[in-house]
Coordinates of C-alpha atoms in Angstrom, one line a residue:
X8 CA 75.3 123.1 153.5
X9 CA 78.0 121.5 151.4
X10 CA 80.4 119.3 153.3
X11 CA 84.2 119.0 152.7
X12 CA 86.9 116.9 154.3
X13 CA 89.8 118.8 155.8
X14 CA 91.9 115.6 155.9
X15 CA 91.3 113.4 152.8
X16 CA 94.0 111.0 153.9
X17 CA 91.6 109.8 156.6
X18 CA 89.7 107.8 154.0
X19 CA 92.6 105.3 154.1
X20 CA 90.9 104.1 157.3
X21 CA 88.2 102.5 155.1
X22 CA 90.7 99.7 154.5
X23 CA 89.6 98.4 157.9
X24 CA 86.4 97.1 156.3
X25 CA 88.0 94.4 154.2
X26 CA 90.3 93.6 157.0
X27 CA 87.4 93.0 159.4
X28 CA 85.6 90.9 156.8
X29 CA 88.8 88.9 156.1
X30 CA 89.1 88.1 159.8
X31 CA 85.5 86.9 160.0
X32 CA 85.9 84.8 156.9
X33 CA 88.7 82.8 158.5
X34 CA 87.5 79.6 160.3
X35 CA 88.8 79.0 163.7
X36 CA 90.7 75.7 164.4
X37 CA 88.7 72.8 165.7
X38 CA 88.6 72.3 169.4
X39 CA 90.0 68.9 170.6
X40 CA 87.8 66.9 173.0
X41 CA 88.9 63.4 174.2
X42 CA 86.1 60.8 173.7
X43 CA 86.0 57.3 175.0
X44 CA 82.9 55.8 173.4
X45 CA 82.4 52.8 171.2
X46 CA 79.8 54.2 168.8
X47 CA 82.5 56.4 167.2
X48 CA 84.6 53.5 166.0
X49 CA 82.9 53.3 162.7
X50 CA 84.0 57.0 161.8
X51 CA 87.7 56.7 162.4
X52 CA 88.7 58.1 159.0
X53 CA 91.6 60.4 158.4
X54 CA 90.5 64.0 158.0
X55 CA 92.3 67.4 158.1
X56 CA 92.5 69.0 161.5
X57 CA 92.9 72.6 160.1
X58 CA 89.6 72.9 158.2
X59 CA 89.2 75.3 155.2
X60 CA 91.0 78.6 155.2
X61 CA 87.8 80.5 154.2
X62 CA 84.4 79.6 155.3
X63 CA 81.0 81.2 154.8
X64 CA 80.5 84.6 156.5
X65 CA 78.4 84.3 159.6
X66 CA 76.5 87.3 160.7
X67 CA 77.1 88.3 164.3
X68 CA 76.9 91.3 166.5
X69 CA 80.7 91.8 166.8
X70 CA 80.9 91.8 163.0
X71 CA 78.5 94.7 162.6
X72 CA 79.8 96.6 165.5
X73 CA 83.3 96.4 164.1
X74 CA 82.2 97.6 160.7
X75 CA 80.4 100.5 162.3
X76 CA 83.5 101.3 164.3
X77 CA 85.6 101.5 161.1
X78 CA 83.1 103.9 159.6
X79 CA 83.1 106.1 162.7
X80 CA 86.9 106.1 162.8
X81 CA 87.0 107.2 159.1
X82 CA 84.5 110.0 159.8
X83 CA 86.6 111.3 162.6
X84 CA 89.9 111.1 160.8
X85 CA 88.7 112.9 157.6
X86 CA 87.6 115.9 159.8
X87 CA 84.4 116.8 158.0
X88 CA 83.5 120.5 157.9
X89 CA 80.5 122.4 156.6
X90 CA 80.5 125.4 154.3
X91 CA 77.8 127.9 153.4
X92 CA 77.0 128.9 149.8
X93 CA 76.6 132.5 151.1
X94 CA 80.1 132.7 152.6
X95 CA 82.3 135.4 151.0
X96 CA 86.1 135.3 150.9
X97 CA 88.1 138.5 150.3
X98 CA 91.4 138.2 148.5
X99 CA 93.5 141.3 148.1
X100 CA 96.6 141.2 145.9
X101 CA 99.2 143.9 146.2
X102 CA 101.5 144.1 143.2
X103 CA 105.1 145.3 143.6
X104 CA 105.1 148.3 141.2
X105 CA 108.9 148.5 140.9
X106 CA 110.3 148.5 137.4
X107 CA 112.0 145.1 137.8
X108 CA 108.6 143.3 137.8
X109 CA 108.3 144.2 134.1
X110 CA 110.7 141.3 133.3
X111 CA 108.4 138.7 134.8
X112 CA 105.0 139.4 133.3
X113 CA 104.5 135.9 132.0
X114 CA 105.8 134.3 135.2
X115 CA 103.3 136.5 137.2
X116 CA 100.3 135.3 135.2
X117 CA 101.3 131.6 135.5
X118 CA 101.9 132.0 139.3
X119 CA 98.5 133.5 139.8
X120 CA 96.7 130.8 137.9
X121 CA 98.6 128.2 139.9
X122 CA 98.4 129.7 143.4
X123 CA 95.1 131.6 143.6
X124 CA 92.3 129.2 142.5
X125 CA 93.0 126.8 145.5
X126 CA 92.1 129.7 147.8
X127 CA 88.6 130.0 146.4
X128 CA 87.4 126.4 146.3
X129 CA 86.2 126.4 149.9
X130 CA 83.8 129.3 149.8
X131 CA 80.8 130.3 147.9
X132 CA 81.9 133.8 146.6
X133 CA 85.4 135.3 146.3
X134 CA 85.9 139.1 146.0
X135 CA 89.2 140.0 144.3
X136 CA 91.0 143.3 144.7
X137 CA 94.2 144.1 142.8
X138 CA 96.2 147.2 143.7
X139 CA 99.7 148.6 143.2
X140 CA 102.3 148.9 146.0
X141 CA 103.0 152.7 145.5
X142 CA 101.1 155.3 147.5
X143 CA 99.6 156.8 144.4
X144 CA 99.1 153.4 142.8
X145 CA 95.9 152.6 140.9
X146 CA 93.2 150.1 141.8
X147 CA 93.7 147.7 138.9
X148 CA 90.7 145.4 139.5
X149 CA 87.9 144.8 142.0
X150 CA 85.3 142.1 141.4
X151 CA 84.5 138.4 141.6
X152 CA 85.9 137.1 138.3
X153 CA 89.3 135.6 138.3
X154 CA 89.6 135.7 134.5
X155 CA 88.9 139.4 134.5
X156 CA 91.6 139.9 137.1
X157 CA 94.1 138.1 134.8
X158 CA 93.0 140.3 131.9
X159 CA 93.6 143.4 134.0
X160 CA 97.3 142.5 134.3
X161 CA 97.7 142.9 130.6
X162 CA 97.3 146.7 130.9
X163 CA 99.6 146.9 134.0
X164 CA 103.1 148.3 133.4
X165 CA 105.4 148.5 136.5
X166 CA 107.5 151.6 136.4
X167 CA 108.4 152.8 140.0
X168 CA 111.8 152.6 141.6
X169 CA 112.7 150.9 144.8
X170 CA 110.2 151.8 147.4
X171 CA 108.5 150.5 150.6
X172 CA 105.2 148.7 150.2
X173 CA 104.2 149.0 153.8
X174 CA 101.5 151.7 153.3
X175 CA 99.9 149.8 150.4
X176 CA 99.9 146.6 152.5
X177 CA 98.2 148.6 155.3
X178 CA 95.5 149.6 152.8
X179 CA 95.2 146.0 151.5
X180 CA 94.7 144.7 155.1
X181 CA 91.9 147.2 155.7
X182 CA 90.3 146.1 152.4
X183 CA 90.6 142.4 153.2
X184 CA 89.6 142.6 156.8
X185 CA 90.8 140.5 159.7
X186 CA 89.5 137.3 158.1
X187 CA 90.5 138.0 154.5
X188 CA 93.6 136.9 152.5
X189 CA 96.3 139.5 151.7
X190 CA 99.1 138.5 149.2
X191 CA 102.1 140.6 148.3
X192 CA 103.5 139.8 144.9
X193 CA 107.1 140.7 144.1
X194 CA 110.3 139.4 142.4
X195 CA 112.7 139.8 145.3
X196 CA 111.7 137.9 148.5
X197 CA 111.6 139.8 151.7
X198 CA 112.6 138.6 155.2
X199 CA 109.3 139.7 156.7
X200 CA 106.0 141.0 155.3
X201 CA 103.9 143.1 157.6
X202 CA 100.1 143.0 158.3
X203 CA 99.9 139.2 158.0
X204 CA 100.5 139.2 154.3
X205 CA 101.6 136.1 152.4
X206 CA 104.5 136.4 150.1
X207 CA 104.5 135.3 146.4
X208 CA 107.8 135.9 144.6
X209 CA 107.9 135.3 140.8
X210 CA 111.5 136.4 140.0
X211 CA 114.5 134.7 138.7
X212 CA 118.1 135.6 137.9
X213 CA 118.4 137.7 134.7
X214 CA 121.6 138.6 132.8
X215 CA 121.1 142.3 132.4
X216 CA 123.3 145.0 130.9
X217 CA 122.0 148.5 130.7
X218 CA 122.8 152.3 131.0
X219 CA 123.2 153.4 134.6
X220 CA 123.9 157.1 134.3
X221 CA 124.2 160.2 132.1
X222 CA 126.1 163.5 132.2
X223 CA 126.2 166.3 129.7
X224 CA 129.0 168.9 129.9
X225 CA 129.7 172.2 128.1
X226 CA 133.4 172.6 127.3
X227 CA 134.3 175.8 125.3
X228 CA 130.9 175.9 123.7
X229 CA 131.0 172.2 122.7
X230 CA 128.4 169.9 124.3
X231 CA 129.8 166.4 125.2
X232 CA 128.0 163.5 126.8
X233 CA 129.1 160.7 129.1
X234 CA 127.0 157.6 129.5
X235 CA 127.7 154.9 132.1
X236 CA 127.1 151.2 131.0
X237 CA 127.0 148.5 133.5
X238 CA 127.0 144.7 133.5
X239 CA 124.8 143.4 136.4
X240 CA 125.2 139.7 135.6
X241 CA 127.6 137.3 137.3
X242 CA 129.0 136.2 133.9
X243 CA 130.8 138.1 131.1
X244 CA 128.5 139.8 128.6
X245 CA 128.9 141.1 125.1
X246 CA 126.5 143.8 123.6
X247 CA 126.2 146.0 120.5
X248 CA 125.3 149.7 120.8
X249 CA 124.8 152.6 118.4
X250 CA 123.8 156.3 118.4
X251 CA 120.6 157.4 116.6
X252 CA 119.5 161.0 115.8
X253 CA 116.9 162.4 113.4
X254 CA 116.3 159.0 111.7
X255 CA 120.0 158.4 111.2
X256 CA 122.3 156.0 113.1
X257 CA 125.9 155.1 113.5
X258 CA 127.5 151.7 112.9
X259 CA 126.9 149.3 115.7
X260 CA 129.9 148.9 118.0
X261 CA 130.7 145.9 120.1
X262 CA 131.5 146.1 123.8
X263 CA 132.5 143.3 126.2
X264 CA 131.9 143.6 129.9
X265 CA 133.3 141.5 132.7
X266 CA 130.9 140.4 135.6
X267 CA 129.9 143.6 137.5
X268 CA 132.0 145.9 135.3
X269 CA 131.1 149.5 134.6
X270 CA 132.2 151.3 131.5
X271 CA 131.9 154.9 130.4
X272 CA 130.9 155.8 126.8
X273 CA 131.5 159.4 125.7
X274 CA 131.2 161.6 122.7
X275 CA 129.9 164.9 121.2
X276 CA 126.4 165.8 120.2
X277 CA 125.7 165.3 116.5
X278 CA 126.2 168.4 114.3
X279 CA 123.1 170.6 114.4
X280 CA 121.3 168.3 116.9
X281 CA 120.2 168.9 120.4
X282 CA 118.9 165.4 121.2
X283 CA 119.7 161.8 120.3
X284 CA 119.4 158.2 121.5
X285 CA 122.0 155.7 122.7
X286 CA 120.6 152.3 121.9
X287 CA 121.9 149.0 123.4
X288 CA 121.2 145.5 122.1
X289 CA 117.9 144.6 123.9
X290 CA 117.7 141.9 126.6
X291 CA 114.9 140.7 128.9
X292 CA 114.8 143.9 130.9
X293 CA 114.4 146.6 128.3
X294 CA 114.0 149.8 130.4
X295 CA 117.7 150.6 130.6
X296 CA 118.5 149.6 127.0
X297 CA 117.9 153.0 125.5
X298 CA 119.2 156.3 126.8
X299 CA 117.4 159.5 125.6
X300 CA 119.6 162.6 125.7
X301 CA 118.8 166.3 125.2
X302 CA 121.2 169.2 125.5
X303 CA 120.4 170.9 128.8
X304 CA 119.7 174.6 128.4
X305 CA 118.6 176.5 131.5
X306 CA 116.4 179.6 131.3
X307 CA 118.3 182.7 130.4
X308 CA 118.3 185.5 133.1
X309 CA 118.5 189.2 132.2
X310 CA 120.6 191.0 134.7
X311 CA 120.9 194.8 135.3
X312 CA 123.3 196.8 137.5
X313 CA 122.5 200.0 139.2
X314 CA 125.0 200.0 142.0
X315 CA 127.6 202.5 143.0
X316 CA 130.9 202.7 141.3
X317 CA 133.0 201.1 144.1
X318 CA 130.9 197.9 144.0
X319 CA 131.1 197.4 140.2
X320 CA 134.2 195.3 140.4
X321 CA 132.4 193.0 142.9
X322 CA 129.3 192.7 140.7
X323 CA 131.4 192.1 137.6
X324 CA 133.3 189.3 139.3
X325 CA 130.1 187.6 140.4
X326 CA 128.6 187.9 136.9
X327 CA 131.6 186.1 135.3
X328 CA 130.9 183.1 137.6
X329 CA 127.2 183.0 136.6
X330 CA 126.1 180.8 133.6
X331 CA 123.2 181.6 131.3
X332 CA 122.9 185.2 132.2
X333 CA 123.0 188.3 130.0
X334 CA 122.8 192.0 130.6
X335 CA 119.4 193.5 129.9
X336 CA 119.0 195.9 127.0
X337 CA 117.1 199.1 126.7
X338 CA 113.4 198.4 126.8
X339 CA 113.8 195.0 128.4
X340 CA 112.6 194.2 131.9
X341 CA 115.5 192.6 133.9
X342 CA 114.9 189.4 135.8
X343 CA 117.4 190.4 138.5
X344 CA 119.0 193.7 139.6
X345 CA 122.3 194.1 141.5
X346 CA 121.4 197.1 143.6
X347 CA 123.0 199.1 146.4
X348 CA 121.5 200.8 149.4
X349 CA 122.9 203.9 151.2
X350 CA 121.4 204.2 154.8
X351 CA 122.2 207.9 154.6
X352 CA 120.3 208.4 151.3
X353 CA 117.6 205.7 151.4
X354 CA 115.8 204.9 148.1
X355 CA 113.3 202.2 147.0
X356 CA 114.8 198.9 146.0
X357 CA 113.9 196.9 142.9
X358 CA 111.4 194.0 143.6
X359 CA 113.9 191.3 142.5
X360 CA 117.4 192.2 143.5
X361 CA 120.6 191.4 145.2
X362 CA 121.3 194.4 147.5
X363 CA 124.7 195.5 148.9
X364 CA 125.0 198.0 151.6
X365 CA 126.7 201.1 150.2
X366 CA 129.0 202.7 152.8
X367 CA 131.2 205.4 151.4
X368 CA 133.2 206.0 154.6
X369 CA 134.9 202.8 155.8
X370 CA 134.3 202.5 159.5
X371 CA 137.1 201.3 161.8
X372 CA 135.1 199.1 164.1
X373 CA 134.2 195.5 163.5
X374 CA 131.2 193.5 164.4
X375 CA 131.7 191.1 167.3
X376 CA 129.7 188.2 168.6
X377 CA 129.0 184.6 167.4
X378 CA 127.9 184.0 163.8
X379 CA 124.6 182.1 163.7
X380 CA 123.0 180.9 160.4
X381 CA 119.2 180.2 160.1
X382 CA 117.7 177.0 159.0
X383 CA 117.0 177.9 155.4
X384 CA 117.9 176.1 152.1
X385 CA 119.8 179.1 150.9
X386 CA 122.4 178.9 153.7
X387 CA 122.3 175.2 154.5
X388 CA 125.8 173.7 154.9
X389 CA 127.5 177.1 154.4
X390 CA 130.4 178.0 156.7
X391 CA 130.5 181.7 157.7
X392 CA 132.8 181.4 160.7
X393 CA 135.7 183.2 158.9
X394 CA 133.6 186.3 158.0
X395 CA 135.0 189.7 159.1
X396 CA 132.8 192.7 158.6
X397 CA 133.0 196.3 159.7
X398 CA 130.3 198.0 161.9
X399 CA 128.0 200.0 159.6
X400 CA 124.6 201.5 159.9
X401 CA 121.8 199.0 159.3
X402 CA 119.1 198.9 156.7
X403 CA 115.7 199.6 158.3
X404 CA 114.1 196.2 159.3
X405 CA 110.4 195.4 159.0
X406 CA 108.6 193.2 161.4
X407 CA 108.9 189.5 160.6
X408 CA 112.1 189.9 158.5
X409 CA 113.6 186.6 157.4
X410 CA 117.2 186.8 158.7
X411 CA 119.6 184.3 157.2
X412 CA 122.7 185.2 159.2
X413 CA 123.3 186.9 162.6
X414 CA 126.4 188.2 164.3
X415 CA 125.5 189.0 167.8
X416 CA 122.5 191.3 167.7
X417 CA 123.2 192.4 164.1
X418 CA 121.3 190.8 161.2
X419 CA 123.9 190.5 158.4
X420 CA 122.0 188.8 155.6
X421 CA 118.2 189.2 155.0
X422 CA 115.8 187.4 152.6
X423 CA 112.7 189.4 151.7
X424 CA 110.2 187.2 149.8
X425 CA 106.9 188.6 150.7
X426 CA 104.4 189.3 147.9
X427 CA 106.1 190.2 144.6
X428 CA 109.4 191.0 146.3
X429 CA 112.4 188.6 146.1
X430 CA 115.4 190.4 147.6
X431 CA 118.6 189.1 149.0
X432 CA 120.0 191.9 151.2
X433 CA 123.6 192.0 152.6
X434 CA 123.3 194.3 155.6
X435 CA 127.0 195.0 155.9
X436 CA 129.7 196.6 153.7
X437 CA 130.7 193.6 151.5
X438 CA 133.4 195.5 149.7
X439 CA 135.3 196.3 152.9
X440 CA 134.9 192.8 154.3
X441 CA 136.4 189.5 153.4
X442 CA 133.1 188.1 152.2
X443 CA 134.1 188.0 148.5
X444 CA 136.8 185.6 149.4
X445 CA 134.5 183.2 151.2
X446 CA 133.0 180.3 149.2
X447 CA 129.8 180.7 151.2
X448 CA 129.2 184.2 149.8
X449 CA 129.6 183.1 146.2
X450 CA 127.5 179.9 146.7
X451 CA 124.7 182.0 148.4
X452 CA 124.5 184.3 145.4
X453 CA 124.4 181.4 143.0
X454 CA 121.6 179.7 145.0
X455 CA 119.6 182.9 145.0
X456 CA 119.9 183.3 141.2
X457 CA 118.8 179.7 140.7
X458 CA 115.8 180.5 142.8
X459 CA 115.0 183.4 140.6
X460 CA 115.6 181.3 137.5
X461 CA 113.2 178.6 138.7
X462 CA 110.5 181.1 139.3
X463 CA 110.8 182.6 135.8
X464 CA 108.3 181.5 133.1
X465 CA 110.3 180.5 130.1
X466 CA 111.6 177.6 128.0
X467 CA 114.3 175.2 129.3
X468 CA 115.7 171.8 128.4
X469 CA 116.9 169.1 130.7
X470 CA 117.3 165.3 131.3
X471 CA 115.1 163.8 133.9
X472 CA 114.5 160.4 135.5
X473 CA 111.3 158.4 135.2
X474 CA 108.5 159.8 137.4
X475 CA 110.7 162.6 138.6
X476 CA 108.6 165.5 140.0
X477 CA 108.6 168.5 137.7
X478 CA 108.7 172.1 139.0
X479 CA 107.7 174.2 136.1
X480 CA 107.1 178.0 136.4
X481 CA 103.9 178.9 134.6
X482 CA 101.2 181.5 134.4
X483 CA 98.9 180.9 137.4
X484 CA 96.4 183.7 136.9
X485 CA 92.7 182.9 136.7
X486 CA 92.5 183.1 132.9
X487 CA 95.6 181.1 132.3
X488 CA 95.3 178.1 130.0
X489 CA 96.0 174.5 131.2
X490 CA 99.3 172.8 130.8
X491 CA 99.8 169.9 128.4
X492 CA 102.3 167.0 128.7
X493 CA 103.1 165.6 125.3
X494 CA 104.8 162.1 125.0
X495 CA 105.1 159.5 122.4
X496 CA 102.1 157.7 124.1
X497 CA 99.8 160.7 124.0
X498 CA 98.8 163.9 125.7
X499 CA 98.0 164.7 129.4
X500 CA 96.2 167.9 130.4
X501 CA 96.9 169.4 133.8
X502 CA 95.1 172.3 135.4
X503 CA 97.3 175.2 136.4
X504 CA 96.4 174.7 140.1
X505 CA 97.4 171.0 139.9
X506 CA 100.9 171.3 138.6
X507 CA 102.4 170.3 141.9
X508 CA 101.4 166.7 140.9
X509 CA 103.2 166.9 137.6
X510 CA 105.8 164.2 137.0
X511 CA 108.0 162.9 134.2
X512 CA 106.5 160.0 132.2
X513 CA 106.7 156.4 133.4
X514 CA 108.1 155.2 130.1
X515 CA 111.6 156.2 128.8
X516 CA 111.5 158.8 125.9
X517 CA 111.3 162.5 125.0
X518 CA 108.5 164.7 126.2
X519 CA 107.5 168.4 126.1
X520 CA 105.3 170.6 128.3
X521 CA 103.2 173.4 126.9
X522 CA 100.9 176.0 128.4
X523 CA 98.5 176.9 125.6
X524 CA 100.8 177.3 122.6
X525 CA 103.8 178.4 124.7
X526 CA 106.5 175.8 125.2
X527 CA 107.8 175.5 128.8
X528 CA 109.9 172.4 128.8
X529 CA 111.8 170.1 126.4
X530 CA 113.2 167.1 128.2
X531 CA 113.9 163.4 128.2
X532 CA 113.0 160.7 130.8
X533 CA 115.4 157.8 131.4
X534 CA 115.5 154.8 133.8
X535 CA 118.1 155.5 136.5
X536 CA 117.4 153.1 139.4
X537 CA 120.3 150.7 139.4
X538 CA 118.8 148.7 142.3
X539 CA 115.9 147.7 140.0
X540 CA 118.2 146.6 137.2
X541 CA 120.1 144.1 139.4
X542 CA 118.5 140.7 139.2
X543 CA 121.2 138.7 140.9
X544 CA 119.0 138.2 144.0
X545 CA 115.7 137.6 142.3
X546 CA 114.1 134.3 143.0
X547 CA 110.8 132.4 143.1
X548 CA 109.1 131.7 146.4
X549 CA 105.5 131.2 147.7
X550 CA 103.9 131.2 151.1
X551 CA 100.4 130.6 149.7
X552 CA 100.5 126.8 150.1
X553 CA 99.6 127.0 153.7
X554 CA 96.6 129.4 153.2
X555 CA 93.9 126.9 152.1
X556 CA 94.1 125.1 155.4
X557 CA 93.8 128.4 157.3
X558 CA 90.9 129.5 155.1
X559 CA 89.2 126.1 155.7
X560 CA 89.5 126.7 159.5
X561 CA 88.1 130.2 159.3
X562 CA 85.3 129.8 156.7
X563 CA 83.9 126.4 157.7
X564 CA 82.2 124.8 160.7
X565 CA 83.5 121.5 162.2
X566 CA 81.2 118.5 162.9
X567 CA 79.4 119.6 166.2
X568 CA 78.8 116.0 167.2
X569 CA 82.4 114.7 166.8
X570 CA 82.6 114.1 170.6
X571 CA 79.5 111.9 170.4
X572 CA 81.0 109.9 167.5
X573 CA 84.2 109.5 169.5
X574 CA 82.4 108.2 172.5
X575 CA 80.4 105.8 170.3
X576 CA 83.6 104.4 168.8
X577 CA 85.2 104.0 172.2
X578 CA 82.1 102.1 173.4
X579 CA 82.1 99.8 170.4
X580 CA 85.8 99.0 170.9
X581 CA 85.3 98.2 174.6
X582 CA 82.3 96.0 173.9
X583 CA 84.1 94.0 171.2
X584 CA 87.1 93.6 173.5
X585 CA 84.9 92.4 176.4
X586 CA 82.9 89.9 174.3
X587 CA 86.1 88.5 172.7
X588 CA 87.8 87.7 176.0
X589 CA 84.7 86.5 178.0
X590 CA 84.9 82.8 178.9
X591 CA 82.0 80.8 177.5
X592 CA 81.1 77.2 176.8
X593 CA 81.7 75.9 173.4
X594 CA 79.0 74.8 171.1
X595 CA 80.0 71.2 171.5
X596 CA 79.6 71.4 175.2
X597 CA 76.3 73.1 174.9
X598 CA 74.8 70.7 172.4
X599 CA 76.4 67.5 173.7
X600 CA 73.6 65.0 174.6
X601 CA 73.5 63.5 178.0
X602 CA 74.9 59.9 178.1
X603 CA 72.2 57.3 178.7
X604 CA 72.7 54.5 181.1
X605 CA 73.1 52.0 178.3
X606 CA 75.9 54.0 176.8
X607 CA 77.6 54.2 180.1
X608 CA 77.4 50.4 180.4
X609 CA 79.1 50.0 177.0
X610 CA 82.3 51.4 178.3
X611 CA 84.7 48.7 179.1
X612 CA 87.6 48.5 181.3
X613 CA 89.4 46.6 178.6
X614 CA 91.8 48.7 176.5
X615 CA 91.6 48.0 172.8
X616 CA 94.9 47.4 171.1
X617 CA 95.1 49.8 168.2
X618 CA 97.7 49.4 165.5
X619 CA 100.5 51.9 165.8
X620 CA 99.5 53.5 162.6
X621 CA 96.1 54.3 163.9
X622 CA 97.1 55.6 167.2
X623 CA 96.5 59.3 167.6
X624 CA 93.9 59.2 164.8
X625 CA 90.7 61.2 165.0
X626 CA 87.1 60.5 164.4
X627 CA 84.6 63.0 163.2
X628 CA 81.1 63.4 164.4
X629 CA 78.3 65.5 163.1
X630 CA 76.0 67.0 165.7
X631 CA 72.3 67.3 165.5
X632 CA 72.6 70.9 164.3
X633 CA 74.8 69.9 161.3
X634 CA 78.1 71.0 162.9
X635 CA 81.1 68.7 162.7
X636 CA 83.7 68.1 165.4
X637 CA 87.0 66.3 165.1
X638 CA 87.9 64.4 168.2
X639 CA 91.0 62.3 169.0
X640 CA 90.2 58.7 170.1
X641 CA 91.5 57.0 173.1
X642 CA 89.8 53.6 173.1
X643 CA 89.6 51.5 176.2
X644 CA 88.0 48.2 177.1

């Protein structure tokens, strides 16, 4: 198995080897022994008492034990660990799919090349997985090649708005496993990343100016537009902008914006044109530099009236408040009918209708009891507490009727939406009540007409946001053709039963929707998430630097005999300390020959007078083994 060292700094301990050799090269100072013999008088020559600084290296047991101890200490300090060539490391990268990441494509590639390879040097095989942070995000790459992973980033275009990446991180952790590495890559650092993910931020502050909103108004038959332009930077910015339509463009106009300033641009639609572009001088973040505008045109509703004479004024007043409606002509099938119902003379109701109770005789009694509205989108946030209605006979109720408003035990407003029926029934005399003067009554009728309009199959025009869900009425019969989404990038075919997944394009621009050859929608898609356009808090940050040590600990095995090496090093240290401090006889004392009787008789009791300059001098003597001692002389007679 390959071996690696978790602490390479431990190799500095090898400097102990030259230190030990240096100590053993140094010669110890000669030991002084007083001698009172006459045979040394001939060798009273002046010699150095210090000896040479370096002497020849003498082999000894302490020397080799000390060298072995240095090697053992180095081995322990470097923390050796063993890896297996068959080990597999899973690295899952979750990319923040928000649109702001599009400004840092180059920084993203550079950061991955810098941070990811150190995670893979400690294992035999690394499996990479690259996914997006959105719930419907694509799996961009899965394999073992880092270069292929980098190549997959070239086809990635972030386009989502601000969103939570928690679910994607949950999926990433399940793919990586408990021992794998999970990295979340973004441009705005987070305070905390769940599921044990490491954070890699590649953002930086960008001076961005872009369109932040659009509104189109119809005033006396003239369509006008209002576009909001915002400076997100902390410094003043100057930009040029112009309007382009049908291959033509206006002269560029210059606009200066203070830090954080928002300015509104407005104008009329070009003559004979229903769509155009507002183009801003491009900067690093280009998604909000172009605004695509179409003239909104809702689907036209054909309305018919078959009510009684005394409700005609009420219906006429409602129709004047309804936009994009027209009376149906002979031979045309109306989309909506304003009908009446007389409980005394019941008659079938049209399938799609707003029904008013027709009471010819005005009763004197009023309904009493509390007013209670149902939990339904048609009556949400509507206030009915001021309603005063007279007590009239009720329309026959079927089982399971959807009642929108009650007063006591009386259902006042019904919604019948079973099968092909779509009826809004007012089960009280509206004309004799104060309902026409209540805002809730008018708003309810408008909401019901919009519901009918949304269900009608027809052509409409509108402005949308990027990736906005599209609810398009279409032919849903078995033999109905598929829907086609046409953009500047290409075509997308959608089956009729899959239209609930239909969304506006991810890239700004104009688009159309067809079913077969029938146009259903003419629209534009624009970037509108101001949170993603603000780069004042974007910064670079990385938590990957601590991961290699954790991967080493998880994917490698430490030296199983490190306790044995530690005990051996301790034993060597104790032995060297004991042998260094043990009292022993010197070599001179061991090899000194015994004095003979003749030598003993030579000693005199007479003290020789030595000149002052020779007092304290030393004599040298070479022993039988070749060793030399320096001894101070004290001559006596």
